[in-house]
Coordinates of C-alpha atoms in Angstrom, one line a residue:
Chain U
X17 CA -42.7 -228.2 165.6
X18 CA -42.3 -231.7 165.6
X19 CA -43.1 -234.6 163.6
X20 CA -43.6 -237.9 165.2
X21 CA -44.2 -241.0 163.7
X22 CA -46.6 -243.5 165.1
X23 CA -46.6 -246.9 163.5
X24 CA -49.8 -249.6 164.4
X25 CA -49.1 -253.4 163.5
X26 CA -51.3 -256.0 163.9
X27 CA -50.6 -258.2 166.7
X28 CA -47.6 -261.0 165.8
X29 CA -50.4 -263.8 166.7
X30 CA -53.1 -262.1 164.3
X31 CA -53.9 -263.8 160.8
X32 CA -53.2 -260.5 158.8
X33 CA -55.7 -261.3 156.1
X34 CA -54.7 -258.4 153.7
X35 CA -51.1 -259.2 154.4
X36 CA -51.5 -262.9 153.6
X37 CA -53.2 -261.7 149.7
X38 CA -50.8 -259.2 149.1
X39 CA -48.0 -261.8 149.6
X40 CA -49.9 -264.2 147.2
X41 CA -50.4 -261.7 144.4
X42 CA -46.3 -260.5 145.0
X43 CA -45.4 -264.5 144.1
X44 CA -47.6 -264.4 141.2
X45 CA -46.0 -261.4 140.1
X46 CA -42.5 -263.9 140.3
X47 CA -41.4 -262.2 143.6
X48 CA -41.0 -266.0 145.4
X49 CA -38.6 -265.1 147.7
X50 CA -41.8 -263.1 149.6
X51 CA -42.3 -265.8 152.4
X52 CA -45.4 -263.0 154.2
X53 CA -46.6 -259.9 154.4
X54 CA -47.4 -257.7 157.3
X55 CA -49.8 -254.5 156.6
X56 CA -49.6 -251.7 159.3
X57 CA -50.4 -248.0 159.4
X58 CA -47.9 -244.9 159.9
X59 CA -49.5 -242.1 161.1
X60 CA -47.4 -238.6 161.0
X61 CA -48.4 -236.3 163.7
X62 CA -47.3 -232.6 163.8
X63 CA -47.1 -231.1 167.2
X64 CA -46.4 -228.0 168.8
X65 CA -44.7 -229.4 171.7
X66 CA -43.7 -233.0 172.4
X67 CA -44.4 -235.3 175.5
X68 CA -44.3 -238.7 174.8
X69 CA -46.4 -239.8 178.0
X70 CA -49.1 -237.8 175.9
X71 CA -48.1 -238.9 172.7
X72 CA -48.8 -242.6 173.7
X73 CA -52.0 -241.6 175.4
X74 CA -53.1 -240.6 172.3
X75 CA -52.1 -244.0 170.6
X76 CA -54.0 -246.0 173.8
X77 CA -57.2 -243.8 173.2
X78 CA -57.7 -243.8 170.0
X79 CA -54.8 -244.5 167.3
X80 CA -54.2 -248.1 168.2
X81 CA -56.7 -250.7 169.6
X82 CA -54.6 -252.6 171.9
X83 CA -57.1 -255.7 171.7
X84 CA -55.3 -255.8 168.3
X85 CA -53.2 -253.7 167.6
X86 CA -49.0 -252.8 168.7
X87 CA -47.7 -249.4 168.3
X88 CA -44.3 -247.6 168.3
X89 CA -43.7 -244.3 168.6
X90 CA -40.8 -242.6 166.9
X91 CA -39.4 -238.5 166.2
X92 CA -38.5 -237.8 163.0
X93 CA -35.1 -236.1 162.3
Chain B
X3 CA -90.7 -248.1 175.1
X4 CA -88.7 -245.3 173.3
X5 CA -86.0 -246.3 171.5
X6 CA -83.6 -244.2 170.5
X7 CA -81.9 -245.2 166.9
X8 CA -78.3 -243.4 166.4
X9 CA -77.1 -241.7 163.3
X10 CA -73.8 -241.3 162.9
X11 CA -72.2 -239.6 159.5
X12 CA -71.9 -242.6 157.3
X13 CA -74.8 -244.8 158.9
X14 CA -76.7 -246.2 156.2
X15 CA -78.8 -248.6 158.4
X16 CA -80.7 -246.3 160.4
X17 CA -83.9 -245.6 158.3
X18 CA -84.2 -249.6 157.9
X19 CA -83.8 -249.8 161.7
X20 CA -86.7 -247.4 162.5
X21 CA -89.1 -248.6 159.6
X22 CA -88.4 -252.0 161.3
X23 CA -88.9 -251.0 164.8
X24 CA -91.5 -249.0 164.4
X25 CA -93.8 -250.2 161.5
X26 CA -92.7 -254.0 161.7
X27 CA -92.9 -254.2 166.1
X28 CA -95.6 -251.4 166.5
X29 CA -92.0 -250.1 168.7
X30 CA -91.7 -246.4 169.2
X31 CA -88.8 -244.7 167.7
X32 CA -87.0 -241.7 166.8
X33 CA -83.3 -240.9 165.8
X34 CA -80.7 -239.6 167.6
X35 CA -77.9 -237.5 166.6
X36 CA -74.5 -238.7 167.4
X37 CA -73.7 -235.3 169.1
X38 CA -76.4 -235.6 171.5
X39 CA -75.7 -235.3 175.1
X40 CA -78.7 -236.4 176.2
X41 CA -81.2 -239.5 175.8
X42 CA -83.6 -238.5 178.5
X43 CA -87.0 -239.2 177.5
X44 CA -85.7 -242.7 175.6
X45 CA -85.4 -246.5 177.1
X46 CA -83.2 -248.2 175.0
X47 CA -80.5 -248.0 172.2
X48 CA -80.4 -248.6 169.0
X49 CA -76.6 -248.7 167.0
X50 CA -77.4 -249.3 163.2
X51 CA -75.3 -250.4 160.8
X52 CA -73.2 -248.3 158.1
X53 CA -69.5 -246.5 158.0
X54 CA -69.6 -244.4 160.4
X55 CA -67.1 -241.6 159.9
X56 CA -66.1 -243.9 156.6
X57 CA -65.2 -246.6 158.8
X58 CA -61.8 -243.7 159.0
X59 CA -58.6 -245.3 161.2
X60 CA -60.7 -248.5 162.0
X61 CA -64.3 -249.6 161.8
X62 CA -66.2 -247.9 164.6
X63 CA -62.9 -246.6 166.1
X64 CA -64.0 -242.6 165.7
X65 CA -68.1 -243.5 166.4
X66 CA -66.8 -244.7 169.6
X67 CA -65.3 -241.2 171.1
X68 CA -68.5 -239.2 170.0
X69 CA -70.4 -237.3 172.6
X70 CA -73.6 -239.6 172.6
X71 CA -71.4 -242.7 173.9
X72 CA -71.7 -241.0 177.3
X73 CA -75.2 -241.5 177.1
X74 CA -74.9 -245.1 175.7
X75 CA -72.4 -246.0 178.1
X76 CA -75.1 -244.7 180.9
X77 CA -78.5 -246.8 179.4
X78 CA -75.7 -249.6 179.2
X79 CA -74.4 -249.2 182.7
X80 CA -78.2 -248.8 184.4
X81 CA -79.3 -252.2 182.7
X82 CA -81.3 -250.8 179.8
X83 CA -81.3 -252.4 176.2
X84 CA -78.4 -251.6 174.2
X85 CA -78.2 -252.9 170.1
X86 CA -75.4 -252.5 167.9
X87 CA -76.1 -254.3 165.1
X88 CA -72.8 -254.8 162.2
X89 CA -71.1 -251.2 162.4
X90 CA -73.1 -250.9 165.8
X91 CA -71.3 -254.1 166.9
X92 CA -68.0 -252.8 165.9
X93 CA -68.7 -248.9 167.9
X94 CA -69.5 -250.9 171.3
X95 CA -66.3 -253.0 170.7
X96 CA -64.4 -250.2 170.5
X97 CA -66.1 -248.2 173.0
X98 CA -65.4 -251.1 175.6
X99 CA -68.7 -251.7 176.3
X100 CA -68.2 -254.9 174.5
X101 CA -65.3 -257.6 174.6
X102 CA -62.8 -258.3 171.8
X103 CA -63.0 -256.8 168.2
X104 CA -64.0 -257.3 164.6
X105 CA -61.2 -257.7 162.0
X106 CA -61.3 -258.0 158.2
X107 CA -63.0 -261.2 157.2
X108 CA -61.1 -263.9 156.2
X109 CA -62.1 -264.0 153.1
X110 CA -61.3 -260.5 152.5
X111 CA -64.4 -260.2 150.9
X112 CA -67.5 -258.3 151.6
X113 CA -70.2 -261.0 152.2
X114 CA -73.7 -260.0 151.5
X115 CA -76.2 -262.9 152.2
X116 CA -79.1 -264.2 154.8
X117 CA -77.2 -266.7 157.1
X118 CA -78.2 -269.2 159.9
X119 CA -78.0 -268.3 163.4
X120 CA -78.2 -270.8 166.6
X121 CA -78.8 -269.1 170.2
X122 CA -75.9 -269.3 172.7
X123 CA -78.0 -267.7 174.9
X124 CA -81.9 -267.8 175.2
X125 CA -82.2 -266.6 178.5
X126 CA -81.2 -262.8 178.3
X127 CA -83.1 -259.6 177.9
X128 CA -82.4 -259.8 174.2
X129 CA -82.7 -263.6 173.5
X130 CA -85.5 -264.7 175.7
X131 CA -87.8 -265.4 172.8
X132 CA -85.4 -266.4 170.2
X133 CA -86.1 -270.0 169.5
X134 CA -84.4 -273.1 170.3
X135 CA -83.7 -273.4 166.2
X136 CA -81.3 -272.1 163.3
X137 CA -82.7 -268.5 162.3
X138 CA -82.5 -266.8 159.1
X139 CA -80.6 -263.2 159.3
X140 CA -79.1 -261.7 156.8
X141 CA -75.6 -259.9 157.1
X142 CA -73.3 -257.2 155.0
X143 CA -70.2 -256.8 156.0
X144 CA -66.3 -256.7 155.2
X145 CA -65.3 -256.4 158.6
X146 CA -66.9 -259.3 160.7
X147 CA -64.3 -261.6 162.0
X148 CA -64.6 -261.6 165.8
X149 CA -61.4 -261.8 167.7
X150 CA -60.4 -261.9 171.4
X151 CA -57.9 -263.5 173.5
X152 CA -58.2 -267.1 174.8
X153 CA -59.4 -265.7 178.7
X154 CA -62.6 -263.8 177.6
X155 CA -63.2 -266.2 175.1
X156 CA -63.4 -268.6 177.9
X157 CA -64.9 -266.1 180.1
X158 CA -68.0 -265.7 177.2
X159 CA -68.0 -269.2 177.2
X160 CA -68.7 -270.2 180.6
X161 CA -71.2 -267.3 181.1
X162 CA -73.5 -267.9 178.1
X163 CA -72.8 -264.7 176.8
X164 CA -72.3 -265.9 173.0
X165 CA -75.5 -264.7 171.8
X166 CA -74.9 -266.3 168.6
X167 CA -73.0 -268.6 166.4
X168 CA -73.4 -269.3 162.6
X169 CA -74.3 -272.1 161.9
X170 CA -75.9 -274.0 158.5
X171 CA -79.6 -274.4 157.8
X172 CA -79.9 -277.7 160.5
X173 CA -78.2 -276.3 162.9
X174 CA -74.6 -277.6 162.3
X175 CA -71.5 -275.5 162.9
X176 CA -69.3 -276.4 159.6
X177 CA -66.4 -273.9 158.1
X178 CA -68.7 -273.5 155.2
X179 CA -71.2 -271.6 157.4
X180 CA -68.8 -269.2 159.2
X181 CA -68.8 -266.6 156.7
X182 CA -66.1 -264.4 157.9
X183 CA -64.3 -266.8 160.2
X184 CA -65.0 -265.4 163.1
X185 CA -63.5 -266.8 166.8
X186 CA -66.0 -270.2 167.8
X187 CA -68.3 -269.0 165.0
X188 CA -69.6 -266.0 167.1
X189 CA -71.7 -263.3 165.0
X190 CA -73.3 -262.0 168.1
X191 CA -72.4 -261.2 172.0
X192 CA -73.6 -260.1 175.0
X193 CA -72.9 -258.0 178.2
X194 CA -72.3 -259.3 181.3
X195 CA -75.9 -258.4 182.4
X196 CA -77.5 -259.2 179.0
X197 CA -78.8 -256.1 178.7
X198 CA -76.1 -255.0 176.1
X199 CA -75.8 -257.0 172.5
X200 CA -73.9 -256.8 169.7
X201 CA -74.0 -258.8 166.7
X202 CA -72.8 -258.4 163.0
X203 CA -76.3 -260.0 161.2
X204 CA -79.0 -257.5 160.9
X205 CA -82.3 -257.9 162.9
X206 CA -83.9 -255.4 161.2
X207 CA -83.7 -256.5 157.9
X208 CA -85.7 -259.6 159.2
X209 CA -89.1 -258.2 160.4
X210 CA -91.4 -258.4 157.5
X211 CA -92.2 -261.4 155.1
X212 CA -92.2 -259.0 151.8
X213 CA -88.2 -259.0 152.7
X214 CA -87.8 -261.8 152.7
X215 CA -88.2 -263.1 156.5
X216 CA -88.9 -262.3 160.4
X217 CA -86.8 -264.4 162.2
X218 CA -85.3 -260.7 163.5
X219 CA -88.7 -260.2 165.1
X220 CA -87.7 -262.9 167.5
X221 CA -84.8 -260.7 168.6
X222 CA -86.2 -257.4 168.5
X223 CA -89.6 -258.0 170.0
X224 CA -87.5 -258.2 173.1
X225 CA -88.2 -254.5 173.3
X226 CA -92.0 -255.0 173.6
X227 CA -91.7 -256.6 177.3
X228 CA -89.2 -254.4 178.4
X229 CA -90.9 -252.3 180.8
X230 CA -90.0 -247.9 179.7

């Protein structure tokens, strides 16, 4: 079995809205060295066997929408 | 004129969309099931609002892959009448039958209110009769920022295929009446044919005074000259 990793970001260019009040409400809490936030996803797949050619088809047809979205895929130790 | 409304688990607008459609617009209509195969024996498509499969991984992401999209992809493909309306909007995004995509609004807010719409586009199958004036349409949604990158933006542009824009009660686009801050105030866009439109404000809830207004009637009568 293994466990893979996928991680979805937002787009650098992208106004992360939920990102962008998350780091507001950190500097209110006195945490002013936060200078922004990014909000992503991981989602932990476990397979039976691994290919990543089908791993990242997966990501392009349904985990990530790359109008959007980045992903990276990585297998956990 | 069949039209075929679409429940998915978690759509919430599908009884207002077929009350509207068929007891506002005299329209005949029946539901669907989202694992439907086929639409045979209907003319046109109806997306309603909600959260589909609870809006799970994103809005409209898992409502897109369901069997019936075959079938929607099809009616959209052979020039018949395609709605989504709000989570509709966000399924034919996803599904690609649609340009761009609908991020959190920038208020990060859910915004529930009637807003005022101007016509990109009166020309098209669904915005022939929509007149040449703000309309009142009411929308409800956390999720209706519309995003794409600069080329199809361009591209919608110089086509006409922004159905429409918010704008404020005379007709002015301000910040103050983009309620979500969508992309050149777009709440609404169309196919490349026209025959294909998705927009977050909601029609349906428009189509009888005792609600409140039936500015949507301008939209959705587009149905009635459609020939089955």
């Amino acid at each position: 079995m293994t466990t893979v990793r996928v991680t979805v970001t937002l787009k650098p260019s992208l106004l992360d809205s939920a990102g962008r009040t998350v780091a507001g409400s950190l500097v209110k809490l006195g945490f002013d060295e936060v200078k922004d936030v990014r909000i992503g996803k991981v989602i932990r797949l476990q397979l039976e066997t691994y290919d990543e050619a089908r791993v990242r088809a997966m990501c392009d047809k349904l985990l990530a929408n790359p109008v959007i979205e980045d992903y990276t895929i990585e297998v956990e130790p | 004129m069949r039209v075929a409304v679409v429940r998915f688990p978690g759509s919430n607008c599908d009884q207002d969309a077929l009350h509207s459609l068929r007891d506002d617009l005299g329209i005949a209509a029946d539901y669907a099931w989202h694992e439907d195969r086929d639409l045979s024996g209907f003319d046109a498509v109806f997306l309603p609002g909600g959260f589909s499969y609870g809006d799970y991984l994103r809005c409209g992401a898992i409502a897109s892959r369901a069997p019936i999209l075959d079938e929607v992809r099809r009616f959209a493909r052979e020039g018949r009448p395609v709605i989504g309306v709000c989570n509709g909007f966000q399924v034919l995004c996803e599904a690609g039958l649609l340009p761009g995509a609908l991020m959190r609004n920038l208020s990060e807010k859910f915004v529930c209110k009637t807003v005022w719409l101007q016509a990109g586009n009166r020309s098209s199958l669904w915005t022939r009769g929509v007149p040449d004036r703000p309309i009142a349409i009411p929308i409800a949604h956390g999720e209706g920022r519309y995003l794409c990158d600069e080329d199809t933006l361009k591209r919608l542009q110089d086509r006409d295929l922004v159905a429409f824009r918010y704008v404020d009660r005379d007709g002015r686009r301000t910040p103050e009446a983009n309620p979500n801050g969508s992309l050149d105030d777009i709440a609404g866009i169309l196919s490349e044919g026209g025959n294909v439109l998705g927009m977050m404000p909601h029609p349906e809830r428009a189509t009888n005074e005792l609600l409140g207004g039936t500015d949507g009637r301008t939209i959705l009568s587009a149905l009635l000259a459609v020939r089955a």
